[in-house]
C-alpha positions as semicolon CSV with decimal commas, in nm:
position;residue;x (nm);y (nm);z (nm)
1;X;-5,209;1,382;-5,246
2;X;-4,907;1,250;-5,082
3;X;-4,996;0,897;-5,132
4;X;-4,943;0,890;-5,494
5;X;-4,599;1,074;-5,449
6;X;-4,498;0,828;-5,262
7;X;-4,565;0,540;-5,482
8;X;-4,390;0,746;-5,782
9;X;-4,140;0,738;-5,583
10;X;-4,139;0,398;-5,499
11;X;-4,167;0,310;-5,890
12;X;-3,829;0,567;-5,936
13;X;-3,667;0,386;-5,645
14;X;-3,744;0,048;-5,848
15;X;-3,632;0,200;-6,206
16;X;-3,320;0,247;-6,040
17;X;-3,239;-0,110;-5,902
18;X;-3,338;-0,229;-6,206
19;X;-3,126;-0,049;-6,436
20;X;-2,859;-0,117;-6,190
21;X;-2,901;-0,518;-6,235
22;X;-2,913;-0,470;-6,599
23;X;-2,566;-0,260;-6,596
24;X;-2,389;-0,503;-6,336
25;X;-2,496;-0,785;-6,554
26;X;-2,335;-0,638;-6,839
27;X;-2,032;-0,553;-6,611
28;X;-2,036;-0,913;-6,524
29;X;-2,097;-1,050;-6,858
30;X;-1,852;-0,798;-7,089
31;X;-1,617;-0,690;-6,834
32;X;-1,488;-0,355;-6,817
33;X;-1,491;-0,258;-7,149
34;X;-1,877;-0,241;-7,126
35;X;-1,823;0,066;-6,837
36;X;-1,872;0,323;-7,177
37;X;-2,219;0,176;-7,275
38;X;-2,351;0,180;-6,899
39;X;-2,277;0,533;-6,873
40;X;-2,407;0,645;-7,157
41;X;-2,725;0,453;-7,094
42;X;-2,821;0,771;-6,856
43;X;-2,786;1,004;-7,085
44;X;-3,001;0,804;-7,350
45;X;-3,264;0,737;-7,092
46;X;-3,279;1,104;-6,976
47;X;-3,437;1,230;-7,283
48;X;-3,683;0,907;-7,385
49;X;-3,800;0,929;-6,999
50;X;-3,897;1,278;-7,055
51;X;-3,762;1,396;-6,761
52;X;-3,732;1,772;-6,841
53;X;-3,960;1,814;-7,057
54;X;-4,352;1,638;-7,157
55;X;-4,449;1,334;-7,357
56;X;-4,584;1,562;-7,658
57;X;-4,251;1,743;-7,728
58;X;-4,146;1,420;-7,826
59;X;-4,219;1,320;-8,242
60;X;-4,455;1,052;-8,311
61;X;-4,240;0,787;-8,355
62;X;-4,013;0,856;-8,033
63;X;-4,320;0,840;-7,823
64;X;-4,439;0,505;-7,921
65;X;-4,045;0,379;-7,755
66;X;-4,058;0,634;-7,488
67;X;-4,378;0,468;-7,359
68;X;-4,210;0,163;-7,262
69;X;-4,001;0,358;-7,000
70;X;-4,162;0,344;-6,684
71;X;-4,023;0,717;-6,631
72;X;-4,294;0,843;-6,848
73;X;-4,551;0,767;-6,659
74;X;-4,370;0,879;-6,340
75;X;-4,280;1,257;-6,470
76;X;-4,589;1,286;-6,668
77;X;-4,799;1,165;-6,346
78;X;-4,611;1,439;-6,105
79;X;-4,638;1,706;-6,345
80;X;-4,969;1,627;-6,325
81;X;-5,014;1,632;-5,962
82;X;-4,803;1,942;-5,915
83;X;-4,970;2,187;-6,194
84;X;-5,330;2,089;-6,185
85;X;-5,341;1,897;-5,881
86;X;-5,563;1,604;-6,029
87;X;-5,428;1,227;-5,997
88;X;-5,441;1,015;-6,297
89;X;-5,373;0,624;-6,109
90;X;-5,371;0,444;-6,456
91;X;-5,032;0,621;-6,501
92;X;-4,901;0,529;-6,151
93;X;-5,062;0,152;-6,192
94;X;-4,878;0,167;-6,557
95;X;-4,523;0,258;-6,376
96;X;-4,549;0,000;-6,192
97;X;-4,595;-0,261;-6,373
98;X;-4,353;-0,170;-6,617
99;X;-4,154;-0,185;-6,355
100;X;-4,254;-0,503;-6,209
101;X;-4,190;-0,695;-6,554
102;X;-3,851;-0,498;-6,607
103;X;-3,742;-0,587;-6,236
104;X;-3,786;-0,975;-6,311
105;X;-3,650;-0,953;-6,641
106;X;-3,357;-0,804;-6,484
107;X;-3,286;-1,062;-6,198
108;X;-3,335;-1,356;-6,459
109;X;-3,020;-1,159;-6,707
110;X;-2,849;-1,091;-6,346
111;X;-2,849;-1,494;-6,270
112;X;-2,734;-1,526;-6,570
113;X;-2,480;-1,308;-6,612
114;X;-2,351;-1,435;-6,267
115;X;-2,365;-1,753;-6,376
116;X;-2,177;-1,770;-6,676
117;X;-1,886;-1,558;-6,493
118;X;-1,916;-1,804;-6,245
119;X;-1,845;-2,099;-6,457
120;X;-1,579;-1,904;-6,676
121;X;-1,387;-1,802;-6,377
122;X;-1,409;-1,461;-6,472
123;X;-1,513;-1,298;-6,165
124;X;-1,260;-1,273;-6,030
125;X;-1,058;-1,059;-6,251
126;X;-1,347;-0,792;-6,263
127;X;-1,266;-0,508;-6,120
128;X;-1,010;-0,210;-6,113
């Protein structure tokens, strides 16, 4: 039972870079002025990942976009595992591969990012 956990886990620990590379790359990219919109990415991604609450509170139409989160598979698979202690792998398998595709996507918008600030000179003024 712990094994699963522990990739959950894993796939939360990769969620987390990833969203990371995408908010440094808009850091990069935008400059400070883009510090609002990364903050209040959390608080969108909170609700949509169903973090406090199931998939089927949700309305129709918000589930269809809160299954692209890799979150929903990772609280809906632990819920799972803690109330009736039965492991579902195509949600764990689902995580992370969302995951997977999301992490390259981010590097690739990263190099980018870095890039361009690179070649505009503009990374060196980032910062406070």
């Amino acid at each position: 039972m712990y094994l699963p956990l522990a990739f959950l886990f894993l796939s939360l620990y990769l969620f987390r870079i990833t969203l990371g590379l995408f908010v440094s790359s808009g850091l990069l990219r935008y400059g400070p002025a883009f510090e609002n919109t990364a903050w209040s990415s959390l608080f969108l991604l909170a609700p949509l990942g169903c973090v406090y609450y199931p998939l089927s509170i949700l309305p129709d139409w918000l589930q269809i976009l809160a299954k692209a989160l890799p979150l929903v598979y990772v609280f809906e698979e632990v819920r799972s595992i803690l109330l009736n202690n039965s492991v579902n792998y195509s949600n764990i398998v689902s995580a992370l591969m969302l995951n997977f595709v999301y992490f390259v996507s981010a590097v690739v918008i990263f190099y980018l990012a870095f890039s361009g600030a690179r070649e505009k000179g503009t990374l060196v003024n980032v910062g406070e």
